[in-house]
Tab-separated table of C-alpha atoms in Angstrom:
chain	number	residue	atom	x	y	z
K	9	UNK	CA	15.892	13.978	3.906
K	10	UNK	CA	12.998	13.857	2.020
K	11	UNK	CA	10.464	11.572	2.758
K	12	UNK	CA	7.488	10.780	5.089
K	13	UNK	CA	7.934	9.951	9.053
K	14	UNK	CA	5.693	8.496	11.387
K	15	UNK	CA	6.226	8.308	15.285
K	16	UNK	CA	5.995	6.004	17.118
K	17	UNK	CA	7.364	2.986	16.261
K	18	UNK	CA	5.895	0.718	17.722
K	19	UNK	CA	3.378	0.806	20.840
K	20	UNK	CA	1.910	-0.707	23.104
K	21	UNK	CA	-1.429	0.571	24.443
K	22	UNK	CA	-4.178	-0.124	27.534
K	23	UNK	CA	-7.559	-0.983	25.744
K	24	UNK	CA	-9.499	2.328	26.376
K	25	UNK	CA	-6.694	4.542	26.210
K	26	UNK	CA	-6.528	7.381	23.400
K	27	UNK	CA	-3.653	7.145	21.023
K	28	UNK	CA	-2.328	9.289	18.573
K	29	UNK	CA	0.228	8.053	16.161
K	30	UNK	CA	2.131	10.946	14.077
K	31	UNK	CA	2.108	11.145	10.057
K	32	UNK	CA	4.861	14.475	8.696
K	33	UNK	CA	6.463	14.766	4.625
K	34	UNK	CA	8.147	16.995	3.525
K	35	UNK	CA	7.577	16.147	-0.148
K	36	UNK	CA	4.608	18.937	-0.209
K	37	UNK	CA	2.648	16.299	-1.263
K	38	UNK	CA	-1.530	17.460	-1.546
K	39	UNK	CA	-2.994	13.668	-0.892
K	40	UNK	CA	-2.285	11.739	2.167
K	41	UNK	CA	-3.670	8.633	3.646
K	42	UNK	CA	-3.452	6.123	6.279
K	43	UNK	CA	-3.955	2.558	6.441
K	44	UNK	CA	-3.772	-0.483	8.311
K	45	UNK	CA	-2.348	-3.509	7.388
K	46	UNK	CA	-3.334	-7.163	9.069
K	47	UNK	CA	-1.859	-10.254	8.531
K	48	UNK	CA	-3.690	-11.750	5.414
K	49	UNK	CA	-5.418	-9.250	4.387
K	50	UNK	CA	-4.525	-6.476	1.633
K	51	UNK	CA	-4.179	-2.841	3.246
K	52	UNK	CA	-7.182	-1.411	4.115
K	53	UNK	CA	-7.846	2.368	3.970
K	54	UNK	CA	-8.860	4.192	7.047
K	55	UNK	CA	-9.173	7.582	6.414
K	56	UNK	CA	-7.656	10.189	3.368
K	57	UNK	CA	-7.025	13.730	3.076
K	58	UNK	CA	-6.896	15.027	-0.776
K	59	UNK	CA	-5.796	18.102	0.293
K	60	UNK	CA	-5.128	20.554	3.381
K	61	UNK	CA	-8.615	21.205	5.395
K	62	UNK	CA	-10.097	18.336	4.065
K	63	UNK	CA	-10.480	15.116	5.264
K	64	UNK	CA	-12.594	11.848	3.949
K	65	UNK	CA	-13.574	7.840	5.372
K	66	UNK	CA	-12.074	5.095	3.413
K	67	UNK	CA	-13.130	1.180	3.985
K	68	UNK	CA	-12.321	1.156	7.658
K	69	UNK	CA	-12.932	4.222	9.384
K	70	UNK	CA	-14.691	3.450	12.556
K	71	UNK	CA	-13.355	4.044	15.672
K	72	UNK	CA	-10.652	6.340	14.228
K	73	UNK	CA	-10.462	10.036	13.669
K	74	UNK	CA	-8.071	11.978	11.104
K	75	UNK	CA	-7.165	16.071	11.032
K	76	UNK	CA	-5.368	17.990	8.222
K	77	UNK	CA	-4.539	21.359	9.674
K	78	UNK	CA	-1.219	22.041	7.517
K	79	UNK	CA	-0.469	20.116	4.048
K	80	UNK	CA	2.865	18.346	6.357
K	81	UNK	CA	1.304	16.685	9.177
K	82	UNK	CA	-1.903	13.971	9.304
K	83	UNK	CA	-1.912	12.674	12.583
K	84	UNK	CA	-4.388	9.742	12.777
K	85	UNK	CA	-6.408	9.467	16.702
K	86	UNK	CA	-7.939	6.391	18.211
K	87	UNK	CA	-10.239	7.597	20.734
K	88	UNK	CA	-10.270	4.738	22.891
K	89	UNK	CA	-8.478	1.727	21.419
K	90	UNK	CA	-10.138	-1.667	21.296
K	91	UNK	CA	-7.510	-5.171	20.784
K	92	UNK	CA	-9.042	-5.116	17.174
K	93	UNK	CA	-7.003	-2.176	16.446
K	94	UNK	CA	-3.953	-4.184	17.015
K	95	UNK	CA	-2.228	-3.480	13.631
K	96	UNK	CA	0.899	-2.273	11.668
K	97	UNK	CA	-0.562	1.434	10.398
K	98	UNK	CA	1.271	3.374	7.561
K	99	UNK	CA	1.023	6.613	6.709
K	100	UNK	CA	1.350	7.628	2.997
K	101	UNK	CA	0.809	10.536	0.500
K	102	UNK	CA	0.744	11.500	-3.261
K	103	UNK	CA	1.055	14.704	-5.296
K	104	UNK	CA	-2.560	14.292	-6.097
K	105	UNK	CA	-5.248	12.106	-5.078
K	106	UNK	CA	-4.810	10.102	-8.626
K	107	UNK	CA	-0.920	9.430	-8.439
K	108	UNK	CA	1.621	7.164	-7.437
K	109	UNK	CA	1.073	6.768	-2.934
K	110	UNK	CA	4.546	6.864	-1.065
K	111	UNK	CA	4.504	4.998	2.297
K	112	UNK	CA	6.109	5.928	5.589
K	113	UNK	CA	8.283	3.509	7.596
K	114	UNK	CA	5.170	2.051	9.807
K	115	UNK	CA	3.722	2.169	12.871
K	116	UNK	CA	3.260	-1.631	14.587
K	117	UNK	CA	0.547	-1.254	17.398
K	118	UNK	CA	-0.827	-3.557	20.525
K	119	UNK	CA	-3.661	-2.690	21.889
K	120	UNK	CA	-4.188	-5.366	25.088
B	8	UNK	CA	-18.164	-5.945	-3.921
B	9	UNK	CA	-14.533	-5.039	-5.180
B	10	UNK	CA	-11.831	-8.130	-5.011
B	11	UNK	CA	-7.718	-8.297	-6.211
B	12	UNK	CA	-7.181	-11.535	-6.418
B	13	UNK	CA	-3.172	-12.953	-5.830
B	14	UNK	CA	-1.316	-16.256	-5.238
B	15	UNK	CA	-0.602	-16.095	-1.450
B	16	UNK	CA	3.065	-17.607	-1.812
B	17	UNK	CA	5.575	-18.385	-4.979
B	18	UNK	CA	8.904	-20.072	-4.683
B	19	UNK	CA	11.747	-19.652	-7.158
B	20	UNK	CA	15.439	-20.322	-7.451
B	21	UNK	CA	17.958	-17.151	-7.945
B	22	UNK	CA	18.820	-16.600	-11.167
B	23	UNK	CA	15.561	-17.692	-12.728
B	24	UNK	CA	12.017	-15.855	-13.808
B	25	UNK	CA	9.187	-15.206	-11.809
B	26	UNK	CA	5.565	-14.321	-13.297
B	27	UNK	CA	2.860	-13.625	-10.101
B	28	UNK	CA	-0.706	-12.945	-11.524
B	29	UNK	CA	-3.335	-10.648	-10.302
B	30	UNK	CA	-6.945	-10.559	-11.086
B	31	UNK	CA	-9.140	-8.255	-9.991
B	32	UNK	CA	-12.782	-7.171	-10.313
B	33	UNK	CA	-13.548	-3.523	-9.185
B	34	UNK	CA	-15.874	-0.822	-9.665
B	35	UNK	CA	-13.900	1.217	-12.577
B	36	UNK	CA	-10.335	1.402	-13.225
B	37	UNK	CA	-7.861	3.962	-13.257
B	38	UNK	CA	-4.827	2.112	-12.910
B	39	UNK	CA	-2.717	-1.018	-11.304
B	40	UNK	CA	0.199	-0.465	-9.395
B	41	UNK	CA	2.830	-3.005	-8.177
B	42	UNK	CA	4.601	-2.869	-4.633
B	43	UNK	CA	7.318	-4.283	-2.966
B	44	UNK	CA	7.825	-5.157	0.396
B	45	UNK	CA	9.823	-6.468	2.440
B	46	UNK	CA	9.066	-7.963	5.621
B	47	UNK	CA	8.726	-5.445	8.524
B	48	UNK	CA	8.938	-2.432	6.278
B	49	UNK	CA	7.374	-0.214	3.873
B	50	UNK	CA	5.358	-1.194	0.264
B	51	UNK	CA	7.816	0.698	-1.927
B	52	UNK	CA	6.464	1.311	-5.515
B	53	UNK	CA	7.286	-0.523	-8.448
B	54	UNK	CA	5.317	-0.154	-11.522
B	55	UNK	CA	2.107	1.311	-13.136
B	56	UNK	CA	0.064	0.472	-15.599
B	57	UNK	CA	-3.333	2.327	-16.954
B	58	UNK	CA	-3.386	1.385	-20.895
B	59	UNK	CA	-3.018	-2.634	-21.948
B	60	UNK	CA	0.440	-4.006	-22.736
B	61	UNK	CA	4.285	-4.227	-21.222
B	62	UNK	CA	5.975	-2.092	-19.363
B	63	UNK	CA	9.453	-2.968	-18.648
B	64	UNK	CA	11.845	-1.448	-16.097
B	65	UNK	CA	15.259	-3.296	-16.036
B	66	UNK	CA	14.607	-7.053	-14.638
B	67	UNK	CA	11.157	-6.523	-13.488
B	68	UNK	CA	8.073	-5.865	-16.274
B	69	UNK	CA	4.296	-5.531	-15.857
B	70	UNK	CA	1.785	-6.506	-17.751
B	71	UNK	CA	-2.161	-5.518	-17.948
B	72	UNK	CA	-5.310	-6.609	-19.705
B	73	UNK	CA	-8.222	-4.431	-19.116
B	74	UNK	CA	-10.669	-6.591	-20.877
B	75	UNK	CA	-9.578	-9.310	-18.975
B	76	UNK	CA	-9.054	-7.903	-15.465
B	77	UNK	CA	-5.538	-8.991	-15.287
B	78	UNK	CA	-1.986	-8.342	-14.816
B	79	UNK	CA	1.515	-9.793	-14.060
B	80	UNK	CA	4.369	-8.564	-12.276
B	81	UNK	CA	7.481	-10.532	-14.162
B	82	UNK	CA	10.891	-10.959	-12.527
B	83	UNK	CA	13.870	-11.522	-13.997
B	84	UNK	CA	17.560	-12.913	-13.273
B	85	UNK	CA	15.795	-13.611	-9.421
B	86	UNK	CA	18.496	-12.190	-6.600
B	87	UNK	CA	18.153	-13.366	-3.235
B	88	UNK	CA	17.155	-9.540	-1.919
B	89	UNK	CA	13.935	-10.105	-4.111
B	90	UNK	CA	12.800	-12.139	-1.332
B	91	UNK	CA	9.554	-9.848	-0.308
B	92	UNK	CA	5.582	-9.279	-0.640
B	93	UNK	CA	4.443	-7.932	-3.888
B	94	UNK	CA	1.587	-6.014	-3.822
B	95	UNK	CA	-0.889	-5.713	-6.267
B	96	UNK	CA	-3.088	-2.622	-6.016
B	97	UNK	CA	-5.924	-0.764	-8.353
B	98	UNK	CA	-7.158	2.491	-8.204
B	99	UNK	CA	-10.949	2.524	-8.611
B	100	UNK	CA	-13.495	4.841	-10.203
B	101	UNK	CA	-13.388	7.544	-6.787
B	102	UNK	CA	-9.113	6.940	-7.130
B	103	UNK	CA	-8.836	4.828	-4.081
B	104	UNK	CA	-6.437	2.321	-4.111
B	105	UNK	CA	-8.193	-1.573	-3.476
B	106	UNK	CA	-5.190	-3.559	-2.808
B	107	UNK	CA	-4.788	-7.251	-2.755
B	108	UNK	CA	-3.192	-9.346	-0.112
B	109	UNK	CA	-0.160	-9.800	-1.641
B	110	UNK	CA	2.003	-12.458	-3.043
B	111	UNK	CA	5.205	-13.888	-0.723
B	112	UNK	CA	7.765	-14.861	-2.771
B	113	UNK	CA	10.912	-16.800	-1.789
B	114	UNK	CA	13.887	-17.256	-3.206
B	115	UNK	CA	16.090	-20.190	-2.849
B	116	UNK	CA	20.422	-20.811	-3.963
């Protein structure tokens, strides 16, 4: 089935543990991106890959790191999570960096 | 600093029509996209718009004024499974999306 996945669920995490939440498509998509979402508060952009091998901050990028090793998979690492990072985080990508984003199903985190 | 501007909740009654605004003030524009999404899921996309004017895809239509840093999302013939967020989102001059908060609209029989 085509489409973007994103493991785990849901979590929750030990502040000062490191967490790594999973981002695959299958669409052969070039751009990919992942963002948090808070209550109130638009999406924000964390980090975005245009294409595979290269990787770029958006608006929020601190305390998270981002790899694109392969143009399928864009796994997204907190290196030690902090209760501010307590979020819903999706995963998304587009053909290019201009068009239309798909989103992935979510990823609702608790960092205590 | 860069701001999408959106009415944080809209009721309506099924079967009616829905208009929910967005302003926004960013720096450049290369588009305004429209998402739904409903609670504890996924934006899905809805509709684009890059050049002033309607664009209408069965009951829902967007609007956009460049010169005026505004659009509208219009629904019509409301069904209760339009009961979600809708996002309003525009790509800025280094294509990054700046999205707004989003609008919660509820439907009521």
């Amino acid at each position: 089935i085509a489409g973007i996945t994103q493991a785990p669920t849901s979590q929750i995490l030990a502040a000062g543990r490191r967490m790594t939440l999973r981002c695959t498509q299958d669409m052969r998509h070039n751009a990919m991106y992942w963002y948090r979402q808070d209550l109130g508060l638009g999406l924000r952009l964390i980090h975005y890959s245009n294409t595979a091998g290269t990787t770029g901050k958006g608006e929020v990028p601190d305390g998270y790191s981002v790899s694109r090793a392969n143009t399928d998979d864009f796994p997204l690492t907190l290196a030690s999570a902090v209760p501010s990072q307590t979020s819903v985080y999706f995963c998304a990508s587009s053909e290019q960096g201009t068009d239309t984003q798909y989103f992935g199903p979510g990823t609702r985190l608790t960092v205590l | 600093g860069q701001n999408i501007d959106q009415p944080t909740e809209m009721t309506a009654t099924e079967g009616a029509i829905v208009q929910i605004n967005c302003t926004y003030q960013t720096s450049g524009f290369n588009g305004l996209f429209w998402y739904q999404q409903h609670a504890g899921e996924a934006p899905t996309f809805l509709s684009y718009n890059v050049l002033d004017g309607l664009e209408e895809k069965g009951r829902f239509s967007s609007f956009l004024s460049r010169s005026k840093g505004y659009s509208y999302l219009l629904l019509k013939e409301l069904q209760m499974k339009d009961s979600a967020s809708y996002l309003c989102a525009v790509m800025d001059s280094n294509y990054q999306l700046i999205w707004g908060a989003g609008t919660k609209l509820i439907i009521k029989p």
